[in-house]
Short mmCIF file of C-alpha atoms in Angstrom, two decimals:
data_model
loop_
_atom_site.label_atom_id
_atom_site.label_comp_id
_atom_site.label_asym_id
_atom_site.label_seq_id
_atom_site.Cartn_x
_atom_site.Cartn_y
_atom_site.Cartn_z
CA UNK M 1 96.47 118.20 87.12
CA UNK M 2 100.22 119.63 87.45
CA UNK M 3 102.82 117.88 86.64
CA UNK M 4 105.85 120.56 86.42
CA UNK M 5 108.79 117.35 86.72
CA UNK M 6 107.14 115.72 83.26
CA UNK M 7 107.94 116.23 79.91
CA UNK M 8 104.72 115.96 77.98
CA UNK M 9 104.81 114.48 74.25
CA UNK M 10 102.39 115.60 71.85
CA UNK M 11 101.97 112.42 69.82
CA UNK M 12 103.00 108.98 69.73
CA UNK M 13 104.32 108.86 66.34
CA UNK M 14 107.82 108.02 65.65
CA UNK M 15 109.17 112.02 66.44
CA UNK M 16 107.32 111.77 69.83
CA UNK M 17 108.09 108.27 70.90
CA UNK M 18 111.90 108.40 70.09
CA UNK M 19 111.98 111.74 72.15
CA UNK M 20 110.53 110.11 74.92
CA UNK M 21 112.92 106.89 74.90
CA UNK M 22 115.86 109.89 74.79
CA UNK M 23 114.19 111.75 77.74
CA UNK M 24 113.04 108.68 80.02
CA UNK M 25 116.63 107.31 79.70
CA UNK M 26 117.82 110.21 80.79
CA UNK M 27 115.86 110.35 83.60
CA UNK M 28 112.92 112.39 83.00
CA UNK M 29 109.54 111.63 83.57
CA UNK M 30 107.15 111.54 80.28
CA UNK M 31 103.79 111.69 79.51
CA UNK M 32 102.67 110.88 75.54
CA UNK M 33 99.22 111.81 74.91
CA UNK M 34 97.65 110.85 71.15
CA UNK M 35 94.14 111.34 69.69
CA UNK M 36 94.13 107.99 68.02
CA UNK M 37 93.34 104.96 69.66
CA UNK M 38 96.76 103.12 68.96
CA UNK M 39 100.33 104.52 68.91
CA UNK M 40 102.66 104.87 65.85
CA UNK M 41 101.36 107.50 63.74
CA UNK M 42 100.29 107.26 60.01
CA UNK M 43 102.96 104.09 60.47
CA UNK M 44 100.73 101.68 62.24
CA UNK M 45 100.72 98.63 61.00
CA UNK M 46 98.46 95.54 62.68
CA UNK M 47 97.67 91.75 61.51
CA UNK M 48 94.44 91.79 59.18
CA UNK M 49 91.79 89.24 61.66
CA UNK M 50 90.19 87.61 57.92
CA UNK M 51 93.63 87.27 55.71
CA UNK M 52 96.39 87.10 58.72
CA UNK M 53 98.54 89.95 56.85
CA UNK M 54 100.71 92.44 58.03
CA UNK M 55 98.97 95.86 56.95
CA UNK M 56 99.85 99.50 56.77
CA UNK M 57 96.83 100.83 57.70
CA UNK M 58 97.89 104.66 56.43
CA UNK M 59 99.83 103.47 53.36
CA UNK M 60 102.92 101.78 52.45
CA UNK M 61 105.88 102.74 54.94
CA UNK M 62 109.29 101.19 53.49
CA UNK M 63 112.27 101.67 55.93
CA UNK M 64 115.12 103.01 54.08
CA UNK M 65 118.16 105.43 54.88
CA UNK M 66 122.07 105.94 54.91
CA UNK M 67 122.36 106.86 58.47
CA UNK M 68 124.06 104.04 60.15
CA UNK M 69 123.17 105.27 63.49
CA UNK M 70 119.44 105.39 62.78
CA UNK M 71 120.00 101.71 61.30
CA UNK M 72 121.13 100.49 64.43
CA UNK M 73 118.87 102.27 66.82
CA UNK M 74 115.63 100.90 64.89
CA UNK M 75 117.02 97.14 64.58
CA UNK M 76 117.85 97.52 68.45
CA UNK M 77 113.96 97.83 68.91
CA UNK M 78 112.71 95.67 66.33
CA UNK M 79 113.98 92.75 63.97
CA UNK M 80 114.26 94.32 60.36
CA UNK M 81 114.13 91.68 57.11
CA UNK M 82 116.31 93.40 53.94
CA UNK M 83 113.53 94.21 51.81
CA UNK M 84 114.02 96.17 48.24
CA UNK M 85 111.32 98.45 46.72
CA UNK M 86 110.35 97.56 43.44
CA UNK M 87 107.26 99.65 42.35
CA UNK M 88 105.99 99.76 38.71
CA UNK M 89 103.68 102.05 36.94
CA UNK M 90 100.62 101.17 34.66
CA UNK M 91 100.94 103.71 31.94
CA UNK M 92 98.52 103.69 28.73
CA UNK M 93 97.67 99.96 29.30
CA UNK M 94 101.22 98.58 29.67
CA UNK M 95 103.23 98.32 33.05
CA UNK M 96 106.58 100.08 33.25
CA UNK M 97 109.34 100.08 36.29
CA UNK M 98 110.14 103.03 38.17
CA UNK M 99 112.01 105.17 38.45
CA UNK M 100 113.07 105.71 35.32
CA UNK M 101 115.79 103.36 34.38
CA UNK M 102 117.37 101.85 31.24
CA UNK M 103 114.59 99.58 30.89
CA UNK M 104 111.70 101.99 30.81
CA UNK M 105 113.43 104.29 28.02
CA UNK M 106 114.00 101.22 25.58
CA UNK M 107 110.44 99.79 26.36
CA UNK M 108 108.72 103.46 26.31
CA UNK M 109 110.51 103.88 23.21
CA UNK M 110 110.93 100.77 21.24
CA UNK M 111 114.95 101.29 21.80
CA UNK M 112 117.32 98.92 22.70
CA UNK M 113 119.55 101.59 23.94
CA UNK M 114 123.41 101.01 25.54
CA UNK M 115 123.62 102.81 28.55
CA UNK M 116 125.49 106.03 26.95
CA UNK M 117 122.85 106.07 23.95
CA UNK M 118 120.38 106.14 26.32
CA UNK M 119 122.14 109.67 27.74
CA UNK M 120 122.45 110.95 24.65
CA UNK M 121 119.21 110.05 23.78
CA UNK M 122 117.52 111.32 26.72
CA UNK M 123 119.71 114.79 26.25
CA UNK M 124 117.60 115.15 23.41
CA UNK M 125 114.09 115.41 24.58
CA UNK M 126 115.15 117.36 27.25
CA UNK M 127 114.86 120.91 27.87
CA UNK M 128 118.12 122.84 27.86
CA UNK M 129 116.46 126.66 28.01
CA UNK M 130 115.86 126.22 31.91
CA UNK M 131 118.95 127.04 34.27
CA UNK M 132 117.32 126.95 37.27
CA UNK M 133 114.11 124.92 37.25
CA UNK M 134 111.37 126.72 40.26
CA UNK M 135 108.42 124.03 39.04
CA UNK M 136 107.51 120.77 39.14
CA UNK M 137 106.89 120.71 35.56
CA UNK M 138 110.04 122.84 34.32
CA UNK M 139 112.32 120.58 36.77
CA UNK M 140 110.64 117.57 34.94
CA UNK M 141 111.04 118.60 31.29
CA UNK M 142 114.60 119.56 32.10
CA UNK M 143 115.40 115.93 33.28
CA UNK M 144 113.39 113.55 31.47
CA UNK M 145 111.59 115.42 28.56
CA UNK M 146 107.99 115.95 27.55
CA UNK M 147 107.19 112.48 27.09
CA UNK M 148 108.41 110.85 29.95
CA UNK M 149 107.02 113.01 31.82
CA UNK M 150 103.28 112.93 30.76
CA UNK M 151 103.59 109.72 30.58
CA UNK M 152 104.66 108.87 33.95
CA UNK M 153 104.33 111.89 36.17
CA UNK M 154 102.26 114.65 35.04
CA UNK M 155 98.58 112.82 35.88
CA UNK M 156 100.30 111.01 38.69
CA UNK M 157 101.14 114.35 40.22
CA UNK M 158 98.14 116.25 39.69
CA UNK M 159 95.84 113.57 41.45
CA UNK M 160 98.55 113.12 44.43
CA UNK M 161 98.71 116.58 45.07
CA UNK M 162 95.78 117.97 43.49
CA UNK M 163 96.96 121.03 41.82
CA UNK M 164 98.75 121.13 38.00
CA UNK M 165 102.43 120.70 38.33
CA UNK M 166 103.22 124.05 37.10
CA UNK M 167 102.34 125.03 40.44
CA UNK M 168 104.10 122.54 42.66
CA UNK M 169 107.98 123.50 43.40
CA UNK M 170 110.87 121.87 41.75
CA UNK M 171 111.56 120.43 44.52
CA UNK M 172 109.55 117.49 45.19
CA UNK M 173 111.53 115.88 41.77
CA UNK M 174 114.51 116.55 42.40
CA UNK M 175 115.28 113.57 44.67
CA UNK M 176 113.43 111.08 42.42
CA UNK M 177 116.50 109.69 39.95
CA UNK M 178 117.19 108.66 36.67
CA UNK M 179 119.25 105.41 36.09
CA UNK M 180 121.01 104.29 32.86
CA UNK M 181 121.38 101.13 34.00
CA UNK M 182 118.55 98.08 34.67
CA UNK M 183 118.28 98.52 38.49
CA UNK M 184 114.92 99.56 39.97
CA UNK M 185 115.51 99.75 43.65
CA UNK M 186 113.11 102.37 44.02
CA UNK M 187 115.59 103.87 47.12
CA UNK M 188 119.48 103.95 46.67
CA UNK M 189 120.35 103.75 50.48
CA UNK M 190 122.57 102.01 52.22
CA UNK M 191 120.18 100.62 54.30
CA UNK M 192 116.34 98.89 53.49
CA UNK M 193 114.30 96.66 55.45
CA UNK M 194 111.02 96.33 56.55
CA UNK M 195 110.11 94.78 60.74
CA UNK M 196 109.69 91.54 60.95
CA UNK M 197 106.36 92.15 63.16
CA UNK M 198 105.33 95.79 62.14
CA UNK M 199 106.15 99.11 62.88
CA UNK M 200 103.85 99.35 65.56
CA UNK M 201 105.90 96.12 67.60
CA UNK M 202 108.86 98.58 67.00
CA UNK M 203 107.50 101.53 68.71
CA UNK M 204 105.68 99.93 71.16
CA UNK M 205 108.51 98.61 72.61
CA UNK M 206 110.73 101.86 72.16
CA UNK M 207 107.96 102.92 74.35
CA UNK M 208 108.34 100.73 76.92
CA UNK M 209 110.23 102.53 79.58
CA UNK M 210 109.31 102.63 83.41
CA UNK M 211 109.71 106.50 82.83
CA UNK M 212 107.19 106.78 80.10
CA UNK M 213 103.55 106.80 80.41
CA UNK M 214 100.83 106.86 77.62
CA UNK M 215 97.38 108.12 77.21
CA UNK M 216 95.45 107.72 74.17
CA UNK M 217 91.90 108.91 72.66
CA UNK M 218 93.29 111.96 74.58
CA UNK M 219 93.44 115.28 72.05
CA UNK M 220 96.09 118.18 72.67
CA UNK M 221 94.83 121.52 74.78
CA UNK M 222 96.86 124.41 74.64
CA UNK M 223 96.36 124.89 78.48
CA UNK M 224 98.37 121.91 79.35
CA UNK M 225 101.37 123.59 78.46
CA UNK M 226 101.37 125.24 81.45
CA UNK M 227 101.34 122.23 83.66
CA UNK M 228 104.81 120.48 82.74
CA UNK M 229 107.82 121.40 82.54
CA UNK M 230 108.29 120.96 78.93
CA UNK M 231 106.34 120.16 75.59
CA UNK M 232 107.45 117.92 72.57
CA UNK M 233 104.94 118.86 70.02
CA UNK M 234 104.29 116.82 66.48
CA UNK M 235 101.07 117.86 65.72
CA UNK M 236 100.36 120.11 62.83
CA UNK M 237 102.25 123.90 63.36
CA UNK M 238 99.32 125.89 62.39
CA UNK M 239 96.43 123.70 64.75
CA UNK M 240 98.91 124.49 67.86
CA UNK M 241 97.90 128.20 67.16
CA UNK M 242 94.44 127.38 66.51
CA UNK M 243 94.90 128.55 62.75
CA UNK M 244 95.27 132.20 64.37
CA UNK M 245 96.83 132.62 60.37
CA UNK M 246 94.84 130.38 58.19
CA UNK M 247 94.77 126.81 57.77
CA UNK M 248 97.91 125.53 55.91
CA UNK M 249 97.27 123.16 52.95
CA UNK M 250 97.64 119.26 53.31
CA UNK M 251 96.74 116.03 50.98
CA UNK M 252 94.97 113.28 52.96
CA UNK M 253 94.55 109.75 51.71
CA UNK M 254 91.35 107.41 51.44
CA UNK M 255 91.97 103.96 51.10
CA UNK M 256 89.84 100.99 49.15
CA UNK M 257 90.21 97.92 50.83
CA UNK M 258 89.71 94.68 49.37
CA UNK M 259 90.70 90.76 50.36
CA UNK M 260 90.29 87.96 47.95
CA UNK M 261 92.36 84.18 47.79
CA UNK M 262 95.92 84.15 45.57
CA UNK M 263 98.00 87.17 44.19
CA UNK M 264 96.08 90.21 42.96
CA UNK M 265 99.27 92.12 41.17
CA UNK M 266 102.35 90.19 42.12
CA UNK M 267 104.13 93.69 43.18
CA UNK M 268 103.70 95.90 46.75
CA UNK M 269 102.74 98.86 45.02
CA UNK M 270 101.40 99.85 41.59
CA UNK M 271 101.40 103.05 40.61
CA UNK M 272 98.33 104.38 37.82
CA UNK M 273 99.80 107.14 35.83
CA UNK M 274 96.91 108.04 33.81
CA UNK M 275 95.10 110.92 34.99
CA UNK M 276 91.22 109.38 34.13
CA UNK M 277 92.27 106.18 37.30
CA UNK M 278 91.08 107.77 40.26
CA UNK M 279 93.26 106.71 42.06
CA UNK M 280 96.94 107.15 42.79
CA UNK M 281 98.33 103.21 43.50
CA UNK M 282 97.31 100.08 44.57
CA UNK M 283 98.93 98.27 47.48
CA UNK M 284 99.03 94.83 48.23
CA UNK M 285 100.43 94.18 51.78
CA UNK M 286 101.01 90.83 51.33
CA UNK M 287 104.46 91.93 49.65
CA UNK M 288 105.78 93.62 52.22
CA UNK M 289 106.56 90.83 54.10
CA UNK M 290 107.59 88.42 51.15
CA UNK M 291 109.09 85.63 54.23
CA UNK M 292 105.48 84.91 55.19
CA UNK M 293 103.49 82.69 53.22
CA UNK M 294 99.62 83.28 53.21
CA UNK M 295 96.79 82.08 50.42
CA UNK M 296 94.68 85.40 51.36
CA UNK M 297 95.70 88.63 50.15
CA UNK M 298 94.06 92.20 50.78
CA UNK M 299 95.01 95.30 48.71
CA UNK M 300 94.12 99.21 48.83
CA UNK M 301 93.04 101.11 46.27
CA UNK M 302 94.41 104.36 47.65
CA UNK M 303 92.85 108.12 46.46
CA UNK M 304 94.56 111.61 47.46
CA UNK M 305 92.37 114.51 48.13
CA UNK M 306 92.50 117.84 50.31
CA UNK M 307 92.70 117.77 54.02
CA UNK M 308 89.95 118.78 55.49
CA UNK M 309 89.36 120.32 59.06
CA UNK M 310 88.34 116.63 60.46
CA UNK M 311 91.13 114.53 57.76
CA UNK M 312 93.80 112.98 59.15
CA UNK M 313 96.86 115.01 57.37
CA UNK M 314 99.96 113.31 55.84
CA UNK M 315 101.52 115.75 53.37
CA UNK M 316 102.13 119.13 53.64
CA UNK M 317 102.04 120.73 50.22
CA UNK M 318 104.23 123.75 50.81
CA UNK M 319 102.98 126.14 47.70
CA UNK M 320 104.92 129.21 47.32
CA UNK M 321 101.71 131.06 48.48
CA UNK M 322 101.61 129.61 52.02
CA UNK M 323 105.64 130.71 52.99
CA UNK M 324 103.98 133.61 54.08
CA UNK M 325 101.93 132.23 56.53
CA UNK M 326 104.22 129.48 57.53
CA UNK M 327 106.90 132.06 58.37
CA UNK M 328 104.56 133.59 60.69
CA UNK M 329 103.79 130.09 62.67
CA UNK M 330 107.47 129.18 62.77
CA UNK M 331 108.09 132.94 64.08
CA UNK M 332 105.14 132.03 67.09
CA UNK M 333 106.85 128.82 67.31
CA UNK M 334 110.21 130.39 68.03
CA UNK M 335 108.13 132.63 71.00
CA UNK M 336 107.11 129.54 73.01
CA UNK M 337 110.65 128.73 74.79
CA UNK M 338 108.61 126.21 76.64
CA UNK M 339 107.72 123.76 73.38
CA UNK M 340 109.44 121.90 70.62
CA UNK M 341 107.88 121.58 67.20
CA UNK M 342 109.07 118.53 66.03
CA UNK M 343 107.86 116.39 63.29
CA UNK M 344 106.15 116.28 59.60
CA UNK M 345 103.77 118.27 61.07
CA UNK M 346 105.30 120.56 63.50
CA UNK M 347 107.84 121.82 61.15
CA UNK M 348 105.72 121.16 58.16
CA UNK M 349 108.26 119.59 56.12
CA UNK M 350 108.23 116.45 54.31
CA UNK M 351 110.47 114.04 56.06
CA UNK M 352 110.90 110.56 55.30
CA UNK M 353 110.59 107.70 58.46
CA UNK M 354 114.86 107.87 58.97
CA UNK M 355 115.21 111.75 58.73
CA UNK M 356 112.45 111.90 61.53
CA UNK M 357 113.76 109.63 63.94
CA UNK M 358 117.29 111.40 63.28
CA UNK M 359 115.79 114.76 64.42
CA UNK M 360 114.25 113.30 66.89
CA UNK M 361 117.42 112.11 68.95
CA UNK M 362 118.61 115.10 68.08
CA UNK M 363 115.53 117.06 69.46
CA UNK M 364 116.34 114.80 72.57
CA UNK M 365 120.04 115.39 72.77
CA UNK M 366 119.83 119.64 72.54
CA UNK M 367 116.79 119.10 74.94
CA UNK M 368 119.20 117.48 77.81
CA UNK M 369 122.23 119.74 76.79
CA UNK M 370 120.38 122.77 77.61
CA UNK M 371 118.78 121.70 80.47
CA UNK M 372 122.60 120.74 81.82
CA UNK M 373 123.52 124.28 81.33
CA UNK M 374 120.75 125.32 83.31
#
């Protein structure tokens, strides 16, 4: 079937389904299509029939961001409670707080350090040889030492992304801080909440648009780029080429799901550092919502492994040995003036939930701009 007047939308995760809001208000006709069975991406979140709970059925999603704009176009779809990430680490048998802040120096260390002894204490454990830090593991003994960093991210790391840290770029720590102070706010933005009824609620009723239509169960075909007038697409880069390159690496989660009656941890997340726990963290949803009240609870035990060719994918590992290939794909990508690659996926970045929506009105807005100079 032809349908050269629709924009079609690869995906009804939070890229696609913001692009679509941007396009249908604008006029435009647009048909999302996703292979799951419910919209919202690896952020769907439903009630749990046995406990009554809010859960985040693909992991933890905490809204959090400094873009005002982005603030006020998710709270225009969807109440949003202030909620502040506080995520501790079991380390060695004793529970620390993350990130690393004033407290978990003086308790790692038996200190009771001021905030400026803590500096200059820090400053030396630290590794001063390394200008320019290209690894995981240099980057990490330049800011926190060798301790710190065995302690709390070196087995953490290697299970999450499945590869030693020597290997994995310098990048991926660089946005994770180090306080000298008592505050552990996991995020420093501006802005943190969580929706009062879910993320899917919130994108469900982005969604809702006389101009939008959705199919789901309904997986991507190259050939139907031929039959609209444009394509939005936020699946992964190198599948849209049918892996004409190689298959790019990603990490995939499994998740252990249990219920019981009362408070497993008392925390949303807990993070195992040690490298002989399977697992990465355990999440109890419960938490997420702390104005609810319920005498259930269900947690997830959650594992990282490989993405294979029938995994859902949720991280992209970027390794200096894939750029190659990946330069390729985004040079194909560039020779397809009909589609947008949008998206974790489609531009195989890592993006967090408020860069993604603020590319995606973006996306929208150059979309309509060109097609005015048309």
């Amino acid at each position: 079937m032809e349908h050269h007047d629709t924009i079609l939308v690869v995906g009804a995760g939070l890229s696609g389904t913001v692009i679509s809001r941007e396009l249908a208000e604008a006029g435009y006709r647009v048909h999302v299509i996703d292979k799951r069975s419910h919209v919202a991406g690896n952020c769907h979140t439903g009630r749990d029939e046995e406990t009554g709970i809010m859960m985040h059925h693909y992991g933890p999603h905490v809204f959090h961001t400094n873009d005002a704009e982005v603030w006020e176009y998710v709270n225009k779809h969807e109440e949003f409670h202030p909620y502040v990430s506080r995520i501790k680490t079991t380390v060695g048998g004793k529970i620390y707080s993350l990130p690393i802040n004033l407290h978990t120096i003086n308790q790692f260390f038996g200190k009771a350090l001021r905030p400026d002894e803590a500096k200059e204490f820090l400053q030396g454990l630290t590794d001063h040889s390394m200008d320019n830090p290209e690894t995981f593991e240099e980057q990490a003994l330049k800011l926190v030492g060798r301790e710190l960093y065995e302690a709390f991210f070196k087995g953490y790391t290697t299970k999450q992304w499945g590869i030693s840290p020597t290997r994995l770029p310098a990048s991926i720590l660089k946005r994770l801080p180090v306080r000298f102070d008592y505050n552990d706010n996991y995020f420093f933005h501006r802005f943190q909440g969580m929706p009062r009824n879910g993320y899917t609620s919130m994108v469900e009723k982005i969604m809702t648009h006389e101009n939008i239509s959705v199919t789901l169960n309904c997986s991507f075909d190259r050939s139907m780029v031929s039959n609209y007038r444009h394509t939005f697409y936020s699946g992964p880069i190198d599948a849209f080429f049918e892996h004409s390159e190689g298959r790019l690496g990603y990490r995939t989660l499994d998740f252990e799901v249990f219920r019981s009656t009362g408070d497993y941890q008392g925390i949303a997340i807990m993070n195992f550092g040690d490298a002989e726990v399977p697992y990465t963290r355990i999440s109890e949803h419960k938490h997420f919502a702390p104005w609810e009240k319920h005498e259930k609870t269900i947690y997830c035990r959650e594992y990282s492994r490989e993405c294979g060719e029938n995994d859902i994918p949720y991280y992209p590992i970027r390794l200096v040995e894939e750029q190659n290939m990946l330069k390729k794909y985004e040079a194909a990508a560039n020779d397809c003036p009909d589609v947008t690659f949008v998206g974790r996926l489609g531009t195989y970045r890592y993006l967090d939930m408020d860069a993604t929506i603020r590319e995606a009105l973006d996306s929208g807005t150059q979309f309509l701009a060109s097609q005015a100079r048309r």
